[in-house]
XYZ file of C-alpha atoms in Angstrom:
747
model
C 48.652 21.932 46.655
C 45.091 22.713 47.712
C 43.172 25.527 49.293
C 43.047 24.794 53.054
C 39.582 26.339 53.225
C 38.131 23.776 50.809
C 36.850 21.439 53.520
C 37.990 19.489 56.555
C 41.211 17.701 55.623
C 41.144 18.925 52.015
C 42.652 17.024 49.144
C 46.415 17.459 48.786
C 46.449 19.789 51.777
C 49.673 19.781 53.761
C 48.664 22.856 55.726
C 46.521 21.348 58.431
C 47.337 20.602 61.990
C 46.456 17.426 63.784
C 43.530 19.099 65.446
C 41.834 19.874 62.174
C 42.269 23.692 62.369
C 42.757 25.726 59.215
C 46.293 27.086 59.129
C 48.274 29.224 56.722
C 49.783 27.104 53.997
C 53.397 26.328 54.647
C 53.228 26.868 58.392
C 55.697 24.521 60.003
C 53.698 24.222 63.188
C 50.595 23.155 61.279
C 52.305 20.739 58.895
C 51.214 17.184 59.733
C 53.546 14.254 59.849
C 54.830 13.115 56.475
C 53.605 9.564 57.050
C 50.023 10.576 57.893
C 49.845 12.994 54.974
C 51.222 10.353 52.613
C 48.706 7.798 53.917
C 45.862 10.293 53.361
C 46.979 10.895 49.770
C 47.158 7.168 49.116
C 43.612 6.711 50.427
C 42.352 9.558 48.255
C 44.097 8.129 45.199
C 42.585 4.685 45.918
C 39.091 6.197 46.084
C 39.627 8.064 42.820
C 40.856 4.889 41.130
C 37.776 2.978 42.323
C 35.584 5.795 40.993
C 37.345 5.594 37.627
C 36.982 1.819 37.385
C 33.266 1.956 38.195
C 32.614 5.099 36.082
C 31.457 6.939 39.187
C 31.432 10.679 39.719
C 34.315 12.064 41.819
C 32.217 14.961 43.101
C 32.030 13.807 46.695
C 33.678 14.624 50.004
C 37.299 13.569 50.367
C 38.081 13.950 54.070
C 39.056 10.894 56.096
C 35.639 10.230 57.652
C 33.769 10.776 54.387
C 36.125 8.492 52.464
C 35.618 5.768 55.060
C 31.826 6.138 54.741
C 32.067 6.318 50.940
C 34.053 3.094 50.633
C 31.792 1.380 53.153
C 28.731 2.418 51.151
C 30.174 1.012 47.906
C 31.482 -2.153 49.542
C 30.106 -5.457 48.316
C 28.239 -6.028 51.574
C 26.361 -2.718 51.556
C 25.546 -2.952 47.868
C 24.330 -6.517 48.374
C 22.073 -5.354 51.220
C 20.708 -2.550 49.038
C 20.060 -4.926 46.136
C 18.353 -7.419 48.450
C 16.167 -4.629 49.832
C 15.118 -3.593 46.326
C 14.292 -7.216 45.507
C 12.242 -7.636 48.685
C 10.138 -4.526 48.209
C 9.396 -5.491 44.597
C 8.651 -9.107 45.550
C 6.059 -7.989 48.094
C 3.559 -7.576 45.249
C 3.330 -11.375 44.962
C 2.403 -11.759 48.646
C 0.328 -8.677 49.383
C -3.421 -8.740 48.893
C -4.427 -9.844 46.306
C -1.993 -12.662 46.901
C -0.542 -14.751 44.071
C -0.020 -17.789 46.320
C -2.340 -20.150 44.453
C -1.539 -23.078 42.173
C -3.463 -21.693 39.199
C -4.658 -18.346 37.877
C -7.736 -19.870 36.201
C -10.731 -18.305 37.919
C -12.728 -21.515 37.410
C -10.402 -23.671 39.494
C -8.530 -21.200 41.685
C -8.925 -21.645 45.403
C -9.253 -18.737 47.790
C -5.784 -17.166 48.103
C -4.053 -16.641 51.406
C -4.151 -13.010 52.403
C -1.487 -11.963 54.918
C -2.736 -10.231 58.060
C -2.545 -6.462 58.160
C 0.899 -5.365 59.296
C 2.884 -8.394 58.105
C 3.925 -7.208 54.656
C 3.696 -3.617 55.872
C 6.341 -4.399 58.486
C 8.711 -5.768 55.847
C 7.945 -2.791 53.653
C 8.738 -0.183 56.289
C 12.077 -1.883 56.983
C 12.878 -1.604 53.284
C 11.837 2.050 53.274
C 14.091 2.738 56.253
C 17.014 1.225 54.347
C 16.227 3.574 51.470
C 16.059 6.508 53.892
C 19.549 5.599 55.092
C 20.656 5.235 51.471
C 19.487 8.687 50.398
C 20.882 10.211 53.593
C 24.349 8.791 52.970
C 24.297 9.837 49.315
C 23.167 13.348 50.217
C 25.881 13.745 52.837
C 28.642 12.456 50.557
C 27.832 14.763 47.636
C 27.106 17.786 49.826
C 24.089 20.035 50.039
C 24.972 22.078 46.950
C 25.231 18.982 44.747
C 22.124 17.456 46.333
C 19.966 20.429 45.337
C 21.095 20.118 41.694
C 20.634 16.342 41.428
C 17.096 15.543 40.149
C 17.423 11.837 40.937
C 18.251 12.472 44.598
C 15.419 14.998 44.880
C 13.015 12.516 43.292
C 14.370 9.802 45.611
C 13.505 11.921 48.620
C 10.043 12.779 47.257
C 9.234 9.117 46.537
C 10.240 8.150 50.075
C 8.075 10.891 51.590
C 5.039 9.826 49.533
C 5.652 6.120 50.263
C 5.956 6.619 54.004
C 2.847 8.820 54.043
C 0.884 6.229 52.079
C 2.160 3.513 54.428
C 0.806 5.423 57.425
C -2.548 5.853 55.664
C -2.702 2.093 54.994
C -2.217 1.223 58.639
C -4.771 3.795 59.717
C -7.327 2.190 57.331
C -6.400 -1.329 58.495
C -4.993 -2.194 55.044
C -8.439 -2.020 53.417
C -7.700 0.665 50.794
C -8.057 -0.461 47.174
C -5.269 1.646 45.670
C -1.845 1.977 47.264
C 0.092 4.739 45.574
C 3.418 3.513 46.937
C 3.099 0.300 44.920
C 3.333 2.313 41.716
C 6.462 4.069 43.036
C 8.415 0.956 44.007
C 10.122 0.486 40.614
C 11.786 3.866 41.140
C 14.070 2.275 43.735
C 15.319 -0.105 41.056
C 15.891 2.654 38.495
C 17.742 5.062 40.751
C 20.230 2.360 41.714
C 21.357 1.692 38.109
C 23.269 4.283 36.103
C 22.688 2.296 32.906
C 18.940 2.309 33.460
C 19.073 6.066 33.941
C 20.922 6.415 30.637
C 18.376 4.211 28.908
C 15.530 6.246 30.359
C 17.163 9.461 29.146
C 17.587 7.846 25.745
C 13.873 7.065 25.607
C 12.985 10.576 26.730
C 15.229 12.158 24.099
C 13.677 9.913 21.433
C 10.093 10.898 22.268
C 9.847 13.911 19.887
C 10.966 11.864 16.867
C 8.820 8.905 17.910
C 5.852 11.225 18.425
C 6.141 12.498 14.848
C 6.033 8.961 13.448
C 3.236 7.955 15.829
C 1.267 11.007 14.728
C 1.762 9.985 11.106
C 0.718 6.459 12.058
C -2.406 7.779 13.772
C -3.250 9.826 10.675
C -2.764 6.760 8.497
C -4.988 4.753 10.820
C -7.713 7.399 10.899
C -7.810 7.890 7.110
C -8.129 4.184 6.440
C -10.700 3.826 9.220
C -12.940 6.465 7.679
C -12.357 4.998 4.226
C -13.270 1.544 5.479
C -16.460 2.744 7.131
C -17.494 4.434 3.883
C -16.375 1.553 1.696
C -17.948 -1.305 3.624
C -21.520 -0.079 3.714
C -23.573 -2.793 2.088
C -26.728 -2.027 0.153
C -28.246 -5.398 0.891
C -28.633 -7.163 4.186
C -26.279 -10.129 4.499
C -23.894 -9.406 1.643
C -20.109 -9.372 2.110
C -19.898 -5.624 2.634
C -22.576 -5.647 5.300
C -20.967 -8.548 7.157
C -17.629 -6.697 7.061
C -19.324 -3.625 8.526
C -21.199 -5.504 11.237
C -18.152 -7.459 12.359
C -15.244 -5.012 12.010
C -16.522 -1.552 10.972
C -19.712 -1.203 13.006
C -18.713 2.173 14.492
C -15.647 4.371 14.778
C -14.121 2.743 17.918
C -14.666 -0.757 16.500
C -13.166 0.204 13.145
C -10.144 1.867 14.778
C -9.576 -1.206 16.915
C -9.827 -3.583 13.958
C -7.268 -1.673 11.888
C -4.972 -1.120 14.886
C -4.895 -4.867 15.438
C -4.319 -5.358 11.709
C -1.320 -3.059 12.066
C 0.244 -5.802 14.200
C -1.059 -8.480 11.730
C -2.735 -10.306 14.632
C -6.133 -10.510 12.903
C -4.909 -11.010 9.350
C -6.558 -12.383 7.196
C -9.685 -12.646 9.366
C -10.463 -8.945 9.086
C -10.667 -8.944 5.296
C -12.324 -12.326 4.662
C -15.993 -11.140 4.696
C -15.342 -8.426 2.093
C -12.806 -10.476 0.132
C -15.356 -13.304 -0.168
C -17.697 -10.864 -1.901
C -15.146 -9.261 -4.235
C -11.429 -9.960 -4.572
C -10.764 -6.255 -5.243
C -11.448 -5.451 -1.578
C -8.160 -7.151 -0.669
C -6.337 -4.122 -2.146
C -7.631 -1.936 0.704
C -6.168 -4.187 3.408
C -2.922 -4.889 1.525
C -2.226 -1.170 1.005
C -3.014 -0.454 4.669
C -0.627 -3.196 5.815
C 2.137 -2.138 3.418
C 2.055 1.488 4.546
C 1.456 0.867 8.229
C 3.234 -2.355 9.132
C 6.041 -2.496 6.599
C 6.835 1.204 6.219
C 5.766 3.306 9.192
C 6.463 0.681 11.884
C 9.894 -0.047 10.448
C 10.551 3.679 10.162
C 9.773 3.920 13.848
C 12.261 1.126 14.493
C 14.935 2.999 12.521
C 14.303 6.221 14.455
C 14.472 4.471 17.809
C 17.685 2.718 16.793
C 19.263 5.927 15.561
C 18.290 7.870 18.675
C 19.339 5.006 20.915
C 22.777 4.823 19.377
C 23.272 8.599 19.211
C 22.147 9.327 22.745
C 23.874 6.358 24.307
C 27.081 7.411 22.588
C 26.786 10.725 24.413
C 26.096 8.886 27.654
C 29.092 6.607 27.164
C 31.187 9.645 26.283
C 30.252 10.951 29.721
C 31.212 7.612 31.279
C 34.587 7.717 29.512
C 35.109 11.268 30.750
C 34.348 10.102 34.298
C 36.947 7.359 34.001
C 39.590 9.714 32.664
C 38.716 12.342 35.253
C 38.999 9.891 38.147
C 42.307 8.610 36.794
C 43.588 12.150 36.375
C 42.565 13.069 39.918
C 44.443 10.021 41.238
C 47.439 11.029 39.114
C 47.426 14.565 40.561
C 47.336 13.198 44.098
C 50.194 10.759 43.560
C 52.284 13.245 41.579
C 52.034 15.623 44.542
C 53.449 12.832 46.716
C 56.310 12.469 44.242
C 56.961 16.215 44.280
C 56.886 16.272 48.089
C 59.541 13.549 48.236
C 61.997 15.429 46.063
C 63.699 18.635 47.114
C 63.977 19.941 43.545
C 61.594 17.988 41.323
C 62.637 18.175 37.674
C 59.615 16.449 36.169
C 56.042 15.679 37.125
C 55.004 12.079 37.393
C 54.039 9.157 39.625
C 56.503 6.741 41.091
C 55.576 3.139 40.120
C 56.101 1.935 43.692
C 53.615 4.547 44.971
C 50.998 3.424 42.458
C 51.518 -0.224 43.380
C 51.038 0.609 47.063
C 47.798 2.415 46.241
C 46.667 -0.498 44.093
C 46.798 -2.762 47.147
C 44.124 -0.571 48.783
C 41.786 -0.677 45.788
C 38.866 -3.134 45.815
C 39.793 -5.096 42.709
C 39.849 -8.684 41.501
C 43.167 -10.494 41.706
C 43.390 -11.144 37.954
C 43.010 -7.476 37.085
C 45.484 -6.478 39.786
C 48.052 -8.853 38.348
C 47.517 -7.486 34.819
C 47.988 -3.882 35.984
C 51.096 -4.772 38.004
C 52.648 -6.405 34.937
C 51.815 -3.336 32.863
C 53.438 -1.019 35.434
C 56.573 -3.131 35.547
C 56.812 -2.995 31.762
C 57.399 0.766 32.028
C 60.536 0.224 34.113
C 61.456 2.371 37.114
C 60.851 5.774 35.505
C 58.106 8.124 36.615
C 54.713 7.423 35.039
C 53.482 10.247 32.830
C 49.832 11.267 32.682
C 49.362 9.361 29.409
C 50.981 6.197 30.719
C 48.917 6.444 33.894
C 45.698 6.665 31.852
C 46.670 3.652 29.733
C 46.871 1.525 32.871
C 43.095 1.773 33.215
C 42.593 -0.014 29.896
C 43.719 -3.182 31.682
C 40.591 -3.085 33.834
C 38.447 -3.703 30.740
C 40.309 -6.801 29.633
C 39.206 -10.306 30.355
C 42.288 -11.942 31.747
C 42.793 -15.340 30.151
C 44.186 -17.811 32.617
C 46.879 -20.154 31.475
C 45.657 -23.770 31.541
C 47.292 -25.927 34.213
C 50.149 -28.154 33.000
C 49.175 -31.581 31.841
C 50.325 -34.603 33.829
C 53.511 -36.299 32.651
C 53.530 -40.084 32.312
C 56.737 -42.174 32.141
C 55.278 -44.863 29.888
C 55.383 -44.198 26.088
C 52.049 -45.971 25.715
C 50.404 -43.660 28.261
C 51.930 -40.607 26.567
C 50.535 -41.687 23.196
C 47.144 -42.344 24.800
C 47.317 -38.891 26.381
C 47.929 -37.297 22.975
C 45.001 -39.196 21.451
C 42.546 -38.322 24.252
C 43.483 -34.643 24.231
C 43.255 -34.257 20.442
C 40.343 -32.314 18.955
C 39.308 -35.376 16.940
C 38.528 -37.106 20.224
C 36.064 -34.271 20.921
C 34.622 -34.729 17.436
C 34.077 -38.412 18.192
C 32.261 -37.495 21.405
C 30.061 -35.059 19.493
C 29.270 -37.747 16.919
C 28.309 -40.222 19.663
C 26.131 -37.558 21.339
C 24.439 -36.910 17.987
C 23.733 -40.640 17.642
C 22.168 -40.662 21.098
C 20.007 -37.678 20.196
C 18.892 -39.317 16.943
C 17.947 -42.540 18.753
C 15.787 -40.601 21.204
C 14.120 -38.735 18.318
C 13.366 -41.993 16.491
C 11.694 -43.567 19.515
C 9.701 -40.395 20.204
C 8.327 -40.538 16.659
C 7.582 -44.274 16.849
C 5.856 -44.038 20.246
C 4.063 -40.750 19.575
C 0.599 -42.369 19.685
C 1.365 -44.840 22.481
C 0.396 -44.042 26.069
C 3.291 -43.869 28.534
C 2.033 -46.892 30.501
C 1.866 -48.994 27.300
C 5.381 -48.214 26.035
C 8.136 -50.801 25.989
C 11.310 -48.908 26.919
C 13.592 -51.942 26.653
C 15.574 -50.899 23.556
C 15.821 -47.226 24.478
C 16.809 -48.165 28.026
C 19.648 -50.369 26.732
C 20.832 -47.648 24.358
C 20.820 -45.014 27.094
C 22.867 -47.305 29.345
C 25.454 -47.789 26.605
C 25.660 -44.085 25.773
C 25.962 -43.041 29.412
C 28.761 -45.555 29.940
C 30.570 -44.023 26.962
C 30.073 -40.524 28.422
C 31.613 -41.738 31.665
C 34.518 -43.315 29.795
C 35.044 -40.080 27.841
C 35.104 -38.081 31.080
C 37.678 -40.398 32.658
C 39.905 -40.353 29.564
C 39.840 -36.564 29.429
C 40.752 -36.341 33.095
C 43.553 -38.797 32.390
C 44.839 -36.687 29.462
C 44.396 -33.194 30.901
C 44.541 -33.829 34.620
C 41.689 -32.865 36.920
C 42.736 -29.147 37.155
C 43.148 -28.981 33.381
C 39.790 -30.645 32.808
C 38.006 -28.224 35.140
C 39.775 -25.225 33.574
C 37.425 -25.388 30.550
C 33.807 -24.387 31.124
C 32.635 -26.767 28.379
C 34.234 -29.680 30.226
C 32.594 -28.613 33.484
C 29.198 -28.465 31.750
C 29.766 -31.825 30.073
C 31.126 -33.514 33.184
C 28.374 -32.248 35.466
C 25.646 -33.562 33.166
C 27.493 -36.865 32.790
C 27.633 -37.325 36.566
C 23.931 -36.462 36.902
C 23.038 -38.891 34.102
C 25.102 -41.606 35.762
C 23.364 -41.061 39.117
C 19.935 -41.163 37.474
C 20.790 -44.325 35.534
C 22.086 -46.087 38.647
C 18.939 -45.011 40.528
C 16.761 -46.363 37.720
C 18.574 -49.712 37.695
C 18.423 -49.927 41.503
C 14.683 -49.300 41.606
C 13.429 -50.887 38.366
C 16.204 -53.433 37.661
C 17.980 -53.963 34.350
C 15.959 -53.420 31.114
C 14.346 -56.486 29.573
C 11.669 -57.100 26.916
C 8.248 -56.003 28.157
C 9.879 -53.666 30.689
C 6.784 -52.025 32.237
C 7.235 -52.120 36.014
C 4.840 -50.524 38.482
C 5.685 -47.099 39.860
C 8.069 -47.302 42.782
C 9.368 -44.378 44.799
C 8.877 -40.745 43.780
C 9.218 -41.146 40.004
C 7.823 -43.713 37.609
C 10.029 -45.426 35.045
C 8.617 -43.147 32.362
C 9.398 -40.052 34.460
C 12.967 -41.260 35.012
C 13.365 -41.937 31.281
C 12.011 -38.519 30.374
C 14.416 -36.827 32.787
C 17.382 -38.794 31.434
C 16.442 -38.062 27.831
C 15.977 -34.375 28.569
C 19.459 -34.135 30.092
C 20.911 -35.996 27.091
C 19.326 -33.429 24.783
C 20.739 -30.572 26.875
C 24.157 -32.215 26.884
C 24.227 -31.984 23.098
C 24.909 -28.255 23.508
C 28.526 -29.317 24.005
C 28.985 -29.041 20.234
C 28.803 -25.214 20.352
C 32.514 -24.612 21.186
C 33.505 -27.009 18.382
C 31.789 -24.937 15.688
C 33.599 -21.620 15.401
C 30.812 -19.656 13.725
C 28.278 -21.003 16.203
C 30.681 -20.126 19.032
C 30.791 -16.520 17.825
C 26.992 -16.361 17.777
C 26.783 -17.998 21.209
C 29.309 -15.544 22.663
C 27.284 -12.678 21.211
C 24.160 -14.057 22.877
C 26.020 -14.241 26.191
C 27.168 -10.651 25.717
C 23.538 -9.704 25.140
C 22.557 -11.372 28.399
C 25.249 -9.413 30.250
C 24.197 -6.136 28.644
C 20.485 -6.810 29.092
C 20.493 -5.951 32.776
C 19.607 -2.305 32.182
C 17.061 -3.061 29.463
C 15.650 -5.924 31.490
C 15.361 -3.506 34.396
C 13.381 -1.069 32.249
C 11.088 -3.938 31.254
C 10.627 -4.891 34.911
C 9.678 -1.297 35.688
C 7.021 -1.016 32.973
C 5.663 -4.488 33.713
C 5.448 -3.677 37.406
C 3.673 -0.345 36.920
C 1.190 -1.656 34.343
C 0.488 -4.777 36.425
C -0.343 -2.671 39.498
C -2.517 -0.389 37.360
C -4.215 -3.418 35.811
C -5.006 -4.873 39.230
C -6.501 -1.549 40.312
C -8.602 -1.251 37.137
C -9.633 -4.809 36.260
C -9.455 -6.885 39.425
C -12.525 -9.099 39.616
C -14.098 -7.985 36.321
C -13.604 -11.405 34.703
C -16.164 -13.766 36.258
C -16.213 -17.536 35.789
C -19.126 -19.124 33.880
C -22.149 -19.599 36.074
C -21.150 -16.813 38.462
C -22.704 -13.898 36.680
C -20.468 -14.064 33.645
C -21.682 -12.650 30.350
C -21.134 -16.090 28.815
C -22.676 -19.045 30.591
C -20.647 -21.775 28.910
C -18.115 -22.305 26.146
C -20.582 -24.000 23.784
C -22.690 -20.844 23.417
C -19.706 -18.492 23.090
C -18.724 -17.221 19.620
C -15.798 -18.972 17.973
C -12.528 -17.220 18.712
C -13.880 -15.334 21.720
C -12.282 -15.083 25.165
C -14.704 -17.643 26.571
C -14.483 -20.117 23.697
C -10.669 -20.052 23.774
C -10.790 -20.551 27.566
C -8.538 -17.584 28.306
C -9.775 -17.505 31.906
C -6.263 -17.517 33.454
C -5.581 -14.209 31.665
C -6.883 -11.826 34.296
C -5.745 -9.131 36.707
C -6.921 -10.748 39.929
C -3.377 -10.947 41.327
C 0.102 -9.717 40.478
C 1.438 -12.926 38.929
C -1.639 -13.345 36.724
C -1.354 -9.696 35.647
C 2.250 -10.215 34.546
C 1.325 -13.214 32.389
C -1.620 -11.357 30.887
C 0.592 -8.404 29.989
C 3.126 -10.772 28.444
C 0.453 -12.366 26.268
C -0.711 -8.953 25.101
C 2.875 -7.828 24.408
C 3.357 -10.788 22.062
C 0.253 -9.407 20.188
C -0.883 -12.848 19.089
C -4.675 -12.823 19.453
C -4.493 -9.617 21.489
C -7.746 -8.514 19.850
C -9.395 -11.202 22.000
C -8.253 -9.381 25.141
C -9.406 -6.011 23.778
C -12.859 -7.338 23.016
C -13.258 -9.303 26.257
C -12.268 -6.470 28.570
C -14.416 -4.075 26.546
C -17.414 -6.276 27.280
C -16.577 -6.943 30.928
C -15.341 -3.522 32.039
C -16.185 -0.963 29.346
C -14.747 0.562 26.157
C -12.252 2.725 28.102
C -10.249 -0.445 28.860
C -8.870 -0.323 25.309
C -6.832 2.753 26.262
C -4.942 0.702 28.846
C -4.115 -2.121 26.447
C -3.155 0.198 23.570
C -0.820 2.130 25.889
C 0.732 -1.152 26.991
C 1.196 -2.174 23.358
C 2.930 1.138 22.596
C 5.255 0.959 25.593
C 6.123 -2.738 25.391
C 5.829 -3.904 21.782
C 6.707 -0.654 20.039
C 9.220 1.136 22.281
C 10.882 -1.538 24.419
C 11.047 -4.231 21.737
C 12.637 -1.736 19.359
C 15.150 -0.734 22.011
C 15.973 -4.393 22.431
C 16.382 -4.700 18.670
C 18.756 -1.725 18.722
C 20.885 -3.431 21.362
C 20.993 -6.645 19.316
C 22.054 -4.711 16.219
C 24.859 -2.942 18.075
C 26.163 -6.209 19.502
C 26.090 -8.043 16.209
C 27.480 -5.157 14.177
C 30.375 -4.972 16.592
C 30.850 -8.718 16.831
C 30.546 -9.357 13.125
C 32.819 -6.513 12.136
C 35.450 -7.985 9.819
C 38.334 -7.401 12.177
C 36.473 -8.583 15.310
C 35.158 -11.614 13.427
C 38.614 -12.693 12.280
C 40.016 -12.175 15.767
C 37.258 -14.318 17.215
C 37.962 -17.129 14.795
C 41.726 -16.971 15.247
C 41.592 -16.570 19.000
C 43.542 -13.301 18.825
C 44.609 -12.271 22.344
C 43.689 -8.683 21.581
C 40.028 -9.704 21.403
C 39.878 -10.419 25.134
C 37.922 -7.244 25.869
C 34.679 -7.816 27.706
C 31.650 -6.840 25.672
C 30.322 -4.323 28.171
C 27.876 -1.729 26.903
C 30.517 1.004 27.240
C 33.054 -0.985 25.205
C 30.612 -1.313 22.305
C 31.212 2.363 21.570
C 34.792 2.755 22.860
C 36.331 2.812 19.382
C 34.231 5.780 18.249
C 34.421 7.823 21.453
C 36.645 10.885 21.708
C 39.308 10.996 24.383
C 39.001 14.100 26.614
C 41.887 16.540 26.424
C 44.132 17.405 29.350
C 42.746 20.951 29.460
C 39.194 19.616 29.764
C 40.170 17.318 32.611
C 42.045 20.009 34.516
C 39.219 22.488 33.962
C 36.755 20.011 35.465
C 39.055 19.267 38.385
C 39.400 22.960 39.092
C 35.619 23.146 39.656
C 35.479 20.164 42.019
C 33.119 21.141 44.874
C 35.380 19.623 47.525
C 38.781 20.085 45.904
C 40.791 23.056 44.655
C 44.036 22.297 42.925
C 46.748 24.915 42.692
C 48.857 24.398 39.587
């Protein structure tokens, strides 16, 4: 069924001798044994099925040795090693000089950090780079030289490794004393190239840049026009009037005016920026209100709409490609197995796959047991007839379903009294009673926190609250035991809410017993001295905190809240790619920030521009004691970037770093604001909208409330768009298979 010249042991080839020589098709002397050929086809079909499940490309070598290497590379062990290597090389930034191994980032109190000796982190780094060299080598071999030359990610992978290794050699030759290490900026690439979803997101951002640039250009024009208008408007005739104070504070020159209105665009300095002029004349408020309406409420939201539209449109194309990959892999597996069926029949009347052949292949596929069982049941539902191409494709829908396990049977008790007690303890009203008791416990804690708000911890009398906590914890223990009695231990552990509830109950019980063992039973005037590791107040705080967390048990009981909670969990699952993009931009900007601003912030009394907080202007970096917000190490840089991304008081950072390092520093912070607050936050908003629009669709919402079994699909990013994607036609699939670089089908 295949061209014997395609490659060593080509797909579907039955015209190859045991020695691996090319032979004329149909030659009896070259025909291998039926068992070995059948085993080869089953292995190829298993690889294609794994590719389809994981949405991987099938354009790779398919001979025996390559398939063994391919499956080894995508095994859990190898992928775990690769993920660990990526984590290690990214984590090195916390240990390398400047090290983040100090208790505080405040430059006033920070001790001298430990700097690792030259060669220590470099040794770990070169091991990671060698793993990446092996990774790109295996990928390049599996796809072949022709595919490697056309793959920009593999070419970039190779270039990044060459630059990183060269920079590593330069570092050792300079005894690790260089200020800028280029390879640090390139490390996030290893994270991106290992995630197909991150690549899609990056392509989405790149495709959205022209539309975003048009809005940003309009935003810049809006900003410039109002800046010039403000500089002309707020030119006071008299020294000290409202207009002059507005000019001196916010519109002194063009850079200062641009900065003031840019910050106003994020509303971080509203209403401070307009108060001097507004105090003089209320009509001046119109200028700032119109600027905010046009910029913040119109143009910024228009930018959000464009990013959302581009995100959805481009990701739909990307997910269409993923769906095509799944269908193509399934079709390739179908062609392989149908050739086995045709080989087994002297005069085949119809094309198809024998169910028993597919089930044998399924045993070779790396798949979870629950999904395997679901597919086996689906195959058996078709009977013993040959599987058509359509039926074969439908089997792959089972891989997207979350298999719901049947709860274990409840224990059976001979006594009628025990059976009635079992019914009572397993009824939903028993859960409602537990929720009501937990609410009472939470209210009691809140009341005592309000009453003792102004009392020092060492002066508090915890007698009443200690007694109440003992009573509530005993009820929680009783509730746990009754539920185990009603459902049985396997049935109790089958529900995640019970596991959460039971685990916290056990921890609370252990803490309460420890408290009673160390500090005795509560009594009036209960203020014992600190014994052991934790004081009585620390133990009480820990117990109360766990009681508050335990109150989350009410979420499954409220259906609407359960839908929202499940949507949040789906967001967490789908946030891996977007979180990865955020890690990349944080990492790059943090390394750049360290290179640009390390050491520019100096503590008071050490050459700082401000000697003490009392002489610093109100609202300034020094007066607000923002000293921990610096770029002296990687961890501090991350926190500083986070604080700027939130844009609350970010004008303080702009002004401080302008004074300490120069006006060019504003470019860095404005770029960070654009990348993080404007682009990434809007991408995150687009993801939230897609999740909620899908989840709160009328049909999906009703299914969620009714517990419809058809709503057991996992909310993967691909499934968000599955309903609107177009299924590829058979001609498209066969056309693509006919151009496989390592496979040539003859039909």
